[in-house]
Coordinates of C-alpha atoms in Angstrom, one line a residue:
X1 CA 208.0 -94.9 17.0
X2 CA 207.9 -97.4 19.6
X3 CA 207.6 -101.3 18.9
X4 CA 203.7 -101.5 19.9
X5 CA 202.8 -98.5 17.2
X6 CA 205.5 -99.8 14.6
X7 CA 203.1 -103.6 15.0
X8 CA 200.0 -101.7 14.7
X9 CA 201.1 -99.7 11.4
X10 CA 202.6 -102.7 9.8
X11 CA 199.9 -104.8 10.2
X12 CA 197.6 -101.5 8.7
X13 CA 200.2 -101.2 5.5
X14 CA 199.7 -104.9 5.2
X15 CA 196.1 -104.5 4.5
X16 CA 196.8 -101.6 2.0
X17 CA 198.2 -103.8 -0.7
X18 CA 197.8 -107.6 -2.2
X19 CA 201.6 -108.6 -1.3
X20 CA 203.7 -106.1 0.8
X21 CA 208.3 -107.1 0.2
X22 CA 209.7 -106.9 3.5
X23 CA 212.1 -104.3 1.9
X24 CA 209.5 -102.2 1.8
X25 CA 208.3 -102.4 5.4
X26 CA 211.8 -101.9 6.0
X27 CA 212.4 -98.5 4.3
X28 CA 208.9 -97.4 5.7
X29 CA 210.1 -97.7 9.5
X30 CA 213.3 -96.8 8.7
X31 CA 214.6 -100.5 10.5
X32 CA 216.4 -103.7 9.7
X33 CA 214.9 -106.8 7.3
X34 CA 216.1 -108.6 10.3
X35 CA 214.0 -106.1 12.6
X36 CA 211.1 -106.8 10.0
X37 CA 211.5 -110.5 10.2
X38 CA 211.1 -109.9 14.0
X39 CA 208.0 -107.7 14.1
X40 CA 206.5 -110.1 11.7
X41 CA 207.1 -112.9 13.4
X42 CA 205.4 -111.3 16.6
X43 CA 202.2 -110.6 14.9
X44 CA 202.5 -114.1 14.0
X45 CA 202.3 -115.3 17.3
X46 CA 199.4 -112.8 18.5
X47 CA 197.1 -114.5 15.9
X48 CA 197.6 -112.4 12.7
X49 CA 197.6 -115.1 9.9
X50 CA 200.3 -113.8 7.5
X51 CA 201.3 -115.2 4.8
X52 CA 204.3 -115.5 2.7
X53 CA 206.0 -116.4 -0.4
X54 CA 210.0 -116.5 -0.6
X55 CA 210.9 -113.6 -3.3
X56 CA 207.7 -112.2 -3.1
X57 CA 206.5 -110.7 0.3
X58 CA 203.7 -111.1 2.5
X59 CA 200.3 -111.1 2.5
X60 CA 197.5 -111.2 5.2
X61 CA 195.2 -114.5 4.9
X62 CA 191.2 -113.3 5.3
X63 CA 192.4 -111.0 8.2
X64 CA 190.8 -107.0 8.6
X65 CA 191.9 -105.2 11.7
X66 CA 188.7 -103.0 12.6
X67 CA 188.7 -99.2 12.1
X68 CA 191.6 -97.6 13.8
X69 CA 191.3 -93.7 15.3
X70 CA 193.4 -90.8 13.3
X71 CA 195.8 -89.2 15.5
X72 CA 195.6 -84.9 15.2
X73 CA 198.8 -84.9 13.2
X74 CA 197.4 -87.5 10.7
X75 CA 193.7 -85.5 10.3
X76 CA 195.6 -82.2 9.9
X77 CA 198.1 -84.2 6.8
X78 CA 194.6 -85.2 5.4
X79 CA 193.2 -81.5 5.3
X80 CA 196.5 -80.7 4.1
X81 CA 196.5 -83.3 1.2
X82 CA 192.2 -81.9 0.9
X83 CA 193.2 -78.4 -0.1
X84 CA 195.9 -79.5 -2.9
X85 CA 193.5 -81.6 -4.3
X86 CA 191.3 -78.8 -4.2
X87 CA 193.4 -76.3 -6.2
X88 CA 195.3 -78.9 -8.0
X89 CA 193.4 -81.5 -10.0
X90 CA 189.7 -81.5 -11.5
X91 CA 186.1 -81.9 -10.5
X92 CA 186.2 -85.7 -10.8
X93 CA 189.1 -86.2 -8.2
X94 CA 187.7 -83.4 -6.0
X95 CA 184.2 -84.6 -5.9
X96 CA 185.2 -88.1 -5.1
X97 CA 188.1 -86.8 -2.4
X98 CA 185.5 -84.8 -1.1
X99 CA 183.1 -87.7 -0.3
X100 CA 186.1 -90.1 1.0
X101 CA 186.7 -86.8 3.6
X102 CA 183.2 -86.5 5.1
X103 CA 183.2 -90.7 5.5
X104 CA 186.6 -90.2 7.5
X105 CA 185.1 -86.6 9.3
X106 CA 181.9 -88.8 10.2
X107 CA 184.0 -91.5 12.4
X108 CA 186.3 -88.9 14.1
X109 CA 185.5 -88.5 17.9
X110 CA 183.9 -84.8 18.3
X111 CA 187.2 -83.7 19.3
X112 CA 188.6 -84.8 16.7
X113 CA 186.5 -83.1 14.2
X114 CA 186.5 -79.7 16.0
X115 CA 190.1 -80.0 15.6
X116 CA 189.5 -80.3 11.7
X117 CA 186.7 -77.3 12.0
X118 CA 189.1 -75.4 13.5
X119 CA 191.9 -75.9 11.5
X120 CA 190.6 -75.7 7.7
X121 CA 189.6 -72.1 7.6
X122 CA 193.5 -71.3 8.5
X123 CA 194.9 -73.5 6.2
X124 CA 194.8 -72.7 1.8
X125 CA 196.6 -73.1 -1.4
X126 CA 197.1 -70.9 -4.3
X127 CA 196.0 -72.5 -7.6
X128 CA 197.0 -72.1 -11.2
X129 CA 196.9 -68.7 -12.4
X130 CA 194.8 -69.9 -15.4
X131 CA 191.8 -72.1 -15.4
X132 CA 192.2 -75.4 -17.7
X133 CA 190.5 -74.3 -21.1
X134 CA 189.1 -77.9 -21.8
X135 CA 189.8 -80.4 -19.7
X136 CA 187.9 -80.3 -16.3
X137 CA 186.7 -83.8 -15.5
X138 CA 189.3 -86.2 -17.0
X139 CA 191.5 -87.1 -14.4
X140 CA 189.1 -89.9 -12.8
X141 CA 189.1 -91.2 -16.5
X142 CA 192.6 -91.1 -16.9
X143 CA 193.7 -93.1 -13.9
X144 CA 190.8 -96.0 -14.5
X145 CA 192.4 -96.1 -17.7
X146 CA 195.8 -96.8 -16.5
X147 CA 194.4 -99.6 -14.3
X148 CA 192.3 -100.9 -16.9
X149 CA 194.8 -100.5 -19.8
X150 CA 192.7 -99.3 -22.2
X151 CA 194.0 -98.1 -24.8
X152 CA 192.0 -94.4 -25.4
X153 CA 191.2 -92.2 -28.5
X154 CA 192.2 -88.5 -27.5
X155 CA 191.1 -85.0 -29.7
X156 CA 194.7 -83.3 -28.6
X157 CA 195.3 -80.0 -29.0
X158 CA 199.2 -78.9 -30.2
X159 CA 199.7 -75.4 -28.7
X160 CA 202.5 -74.4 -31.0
X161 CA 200.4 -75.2 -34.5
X162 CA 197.0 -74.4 -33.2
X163 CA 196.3 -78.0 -34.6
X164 CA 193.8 -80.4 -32.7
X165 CA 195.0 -83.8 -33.6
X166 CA 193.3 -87.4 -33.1
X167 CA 195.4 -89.9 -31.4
X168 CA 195.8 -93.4 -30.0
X169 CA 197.5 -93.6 -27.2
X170 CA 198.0 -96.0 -24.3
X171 CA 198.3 -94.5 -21.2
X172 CA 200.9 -95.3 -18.8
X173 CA 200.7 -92.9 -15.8
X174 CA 199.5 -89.1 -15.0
X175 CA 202.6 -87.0 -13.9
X176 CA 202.6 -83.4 -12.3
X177 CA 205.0 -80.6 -12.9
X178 CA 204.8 -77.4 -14.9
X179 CA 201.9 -76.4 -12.9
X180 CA 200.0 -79.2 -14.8
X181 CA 199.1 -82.5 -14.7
X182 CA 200.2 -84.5 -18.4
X183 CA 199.2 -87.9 -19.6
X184 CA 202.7 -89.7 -20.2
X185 CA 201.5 -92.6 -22.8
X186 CA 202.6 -94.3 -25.5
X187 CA 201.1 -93.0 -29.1
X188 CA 200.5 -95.8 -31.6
X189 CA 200.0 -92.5 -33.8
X190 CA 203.2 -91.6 -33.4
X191 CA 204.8 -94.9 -32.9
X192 CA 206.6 -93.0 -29.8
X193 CA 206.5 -92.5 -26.0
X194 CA 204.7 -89.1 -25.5
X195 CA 203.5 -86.3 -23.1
X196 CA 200.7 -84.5 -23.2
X197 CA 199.2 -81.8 -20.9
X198 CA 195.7 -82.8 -19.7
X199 CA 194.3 -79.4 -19.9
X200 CA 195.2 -79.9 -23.7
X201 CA 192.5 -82.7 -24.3
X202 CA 189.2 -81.5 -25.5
X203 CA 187.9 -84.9 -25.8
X204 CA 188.4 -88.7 -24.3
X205 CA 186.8 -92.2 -25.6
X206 CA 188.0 -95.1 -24.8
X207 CA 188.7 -97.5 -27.7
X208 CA 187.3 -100.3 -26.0
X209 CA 190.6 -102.1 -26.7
X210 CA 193.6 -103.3 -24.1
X211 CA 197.5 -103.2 -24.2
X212 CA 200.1 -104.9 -22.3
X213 CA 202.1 -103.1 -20.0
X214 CA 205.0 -105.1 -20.1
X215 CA 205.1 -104.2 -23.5
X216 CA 205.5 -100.3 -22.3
X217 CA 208.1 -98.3 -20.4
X218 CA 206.5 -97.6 -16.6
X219 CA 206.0 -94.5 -15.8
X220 CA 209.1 -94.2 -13.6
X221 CA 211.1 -95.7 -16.6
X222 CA 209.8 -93.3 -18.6
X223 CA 211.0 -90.5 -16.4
X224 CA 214.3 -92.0 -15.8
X225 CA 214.9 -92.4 -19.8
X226 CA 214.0 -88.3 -20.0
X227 CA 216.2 -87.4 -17.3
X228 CA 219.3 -89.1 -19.1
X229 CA 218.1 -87.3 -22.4
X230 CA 218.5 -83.9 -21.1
X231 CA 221.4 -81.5 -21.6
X232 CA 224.3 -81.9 -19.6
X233 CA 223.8 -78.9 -16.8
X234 CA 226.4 -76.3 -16.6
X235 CA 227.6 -73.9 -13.7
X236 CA 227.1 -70.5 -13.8
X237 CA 228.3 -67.6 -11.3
X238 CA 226.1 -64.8 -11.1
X239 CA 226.2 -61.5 -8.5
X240 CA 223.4 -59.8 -7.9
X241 CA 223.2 -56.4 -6.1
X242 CA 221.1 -57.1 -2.9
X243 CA 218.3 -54.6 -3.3
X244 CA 217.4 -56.8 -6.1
X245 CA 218.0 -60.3 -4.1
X246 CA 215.5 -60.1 -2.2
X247 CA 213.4 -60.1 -5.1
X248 CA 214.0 -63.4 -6.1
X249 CA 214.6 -65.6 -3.0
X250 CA 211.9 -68.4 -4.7
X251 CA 212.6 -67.6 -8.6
X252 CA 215.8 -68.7 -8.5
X253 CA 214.9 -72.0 -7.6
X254 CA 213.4 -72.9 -11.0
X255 CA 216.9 -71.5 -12.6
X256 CA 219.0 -74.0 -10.8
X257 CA 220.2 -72.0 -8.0
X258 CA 222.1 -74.0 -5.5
X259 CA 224.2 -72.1 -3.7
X260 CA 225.2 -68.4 -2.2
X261 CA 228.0 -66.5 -0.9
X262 CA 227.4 -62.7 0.7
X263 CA 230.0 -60.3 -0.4
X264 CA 228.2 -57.0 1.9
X265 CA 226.3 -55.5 -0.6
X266 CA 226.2 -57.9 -3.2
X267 CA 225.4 -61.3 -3.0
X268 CA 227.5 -64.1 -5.3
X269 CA 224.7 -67.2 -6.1
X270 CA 226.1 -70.4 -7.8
X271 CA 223.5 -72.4 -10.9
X272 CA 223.4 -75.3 -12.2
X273 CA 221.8 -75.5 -15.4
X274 CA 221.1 -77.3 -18.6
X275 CA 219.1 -74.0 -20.3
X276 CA 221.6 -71.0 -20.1
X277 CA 219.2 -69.1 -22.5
X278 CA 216.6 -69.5 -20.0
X279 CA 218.9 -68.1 -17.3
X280 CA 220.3 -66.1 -19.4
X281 CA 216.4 -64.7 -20.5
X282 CA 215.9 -64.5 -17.1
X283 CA 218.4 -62.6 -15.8
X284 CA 218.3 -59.8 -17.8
X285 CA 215.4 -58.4 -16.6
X286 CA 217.3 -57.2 -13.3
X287 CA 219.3 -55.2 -15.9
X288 CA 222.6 -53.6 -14.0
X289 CA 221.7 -55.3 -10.5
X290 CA 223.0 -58.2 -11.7
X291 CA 226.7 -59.4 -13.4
X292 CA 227.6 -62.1 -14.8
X293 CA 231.1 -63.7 -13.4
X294 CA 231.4 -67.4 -15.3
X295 CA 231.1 -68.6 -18.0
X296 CA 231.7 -66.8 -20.6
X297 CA 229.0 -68.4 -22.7
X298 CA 226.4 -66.5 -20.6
X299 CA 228.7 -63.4 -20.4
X300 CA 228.3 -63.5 -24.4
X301 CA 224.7 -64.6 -24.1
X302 CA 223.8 -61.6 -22.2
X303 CA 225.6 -59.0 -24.5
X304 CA 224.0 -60.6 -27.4
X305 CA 220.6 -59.9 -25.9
X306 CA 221.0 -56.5 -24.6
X307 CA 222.6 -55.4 -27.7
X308 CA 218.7 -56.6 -29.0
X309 CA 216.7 -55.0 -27.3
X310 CA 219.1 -51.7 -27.6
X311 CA 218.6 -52.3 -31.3
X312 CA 215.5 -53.0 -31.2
X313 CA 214.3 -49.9 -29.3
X314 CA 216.7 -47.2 -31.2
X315 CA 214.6 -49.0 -34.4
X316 CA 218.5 -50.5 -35.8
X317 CA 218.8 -53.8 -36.9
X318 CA 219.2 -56.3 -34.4
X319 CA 221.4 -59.9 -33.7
X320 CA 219.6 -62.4 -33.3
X321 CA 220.2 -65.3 -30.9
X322 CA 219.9 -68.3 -31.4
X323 CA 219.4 -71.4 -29.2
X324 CA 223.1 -71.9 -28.8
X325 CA 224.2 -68.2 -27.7
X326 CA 225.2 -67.2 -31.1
X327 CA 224.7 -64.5 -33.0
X328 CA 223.2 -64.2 -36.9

């Protein structure tokens, strides 16, 4: 990026936020505090009025650079970002992306939106498998309420009991993964930091009441104080026959695969893993295409569990496993 674009998009992220740290800017543009010092100082003297607070960051003083033109590359990201949000969150967020889209489409030069025309029909994303059974327009609610901080009554529904329970909670952020979205908030119920799945919630009120935040975890602390929480990963050597490989070039990726080595017909692949019962689970359904080198936990995991389902087939009593690999 040249110096002339990098002023122009500073002085746009300026606008996008009440204070902006230097820092920031810095990481953005991928330059030097002393670089942003610079830059700043240049808009300064064009007749930007920015402000700014030692510690804090800047700020722009009554000052609204008028409507900029997208370039191609940024209206094809926003078409991109238009079909996850299509496929990936509910009818709240898509109805109100979807009028924030033809608002943008209706200042684009025609050009600019034959580019768009051209390039949506060619463009798609495959959505969750299974439709959300309750929630489907609780996501809008959910981040006004994290703004808000309003603390929200919630009918939740516990999967493993079948049990729909009433709680308080205090919500703190909306985090993806799973093929979900789930409500990380702090339950005054439970006197605990909890995560539920939105799809789970068959009903949302809000209470009416506030909470202070800087009573709470953030979001990111939240996430942080799970990751150190989980179980310490462990390596595991696997070789699979390559007829089967080639079956599971993206699967493997959710078992902590990291690494591979190709032996000529077989094909050595190195995990990392805090769940060997999952790998282990998961594995097995290659049957003889696949062997186990290291370690012998999984070795013994994998005997344990084809010994079950021998047993289990012939009609003879079977081992059980149990969480930790052994056998009762």
């Amino acid at each position: 990026m040249n110096r002339i674009d990098r002023l122009t998009a500073i002085l746009i992220h300026l606008q996008t936020k009440r204070v902006v740290r230097a820092q920031e800017l810095a990481d953005r543009f991928g330059i030097s505090l002393r670089t942003v010092y610079r830059d700043v100082r240049a808009l300064e003297e064009a007749g930007v009025p920015i402000g700014a607070e030692a510690g804090v960051g800047y700020f722009l003083e009554g000052y609204h650079l008028p409507p900029v033109m997208f370039t191609k590359a940024e209206i094809s990201a926003l078409l991109f970002g238009a079909k996850l949000i299509q496929k990936w969150t509910d009818q709240s967020v898509r109805a109100e992306f979807e009028s924030a889209l033809y608002k943008i489409k209706s200042v684009l030069k025609r050009g600019d939106q034959e580019h768009i025309a051209d390039l949506e029909p060619h463009l798609d994303v495959s959505g969750p498998l299974t439709p959300q059974p309750y929630a489907t327009e609780l996501l809008t609610q959910l981040q006004q309420a994290v703004v808000d901080q309003h603390v929200l009554l919630i009918d939740y529904f516990s999967n493993y009991n079948d049990v729909v329970s009433q709680r308080q909670v205090e919500p703190l952020g909306l985090y993806h993964y799973g093929s979900g979205w789930h409500l990380i908030a702090f339950c005054r119920s439970r006197n605990d930091y909890r995560d539920f799945r939105v799809d789970r919630i068959r009903q949302l009120t809000s209470t009416g009441q506030r909470f202070t935040r800087l009573e709470r975890l953030s979001l990111q602390e939240y996430l942080d104080r799970i990751a150190t929480t989980q179980p310490t990963p462990q390596e595991a050597t696997v070789v699979f026959r390559k007829k089967a490989a080639r079956f599971i070039q993206e699967q493997r990726y959710n078992f902590g695969f990291y690494a591979e080595e190709d032996l000529g017909d077989t094909v050595r692949m190195h995990f990392r893993t805090p769940y060997l019962q999952g790998l282990c689970r998961w594995l097995i359904s290659y049957g003889h295409s696949v062997t186990v080198e290291s370690p012998e936990t999984l070795q013994t995991m994998m005997q344990k569990l084809a010994a079950e389902l021998r047993d289990h087939y012939l009609g003879e009593p079977a081992w059980q496993l149990t969480d930790d690999g052994s056998a009762t």
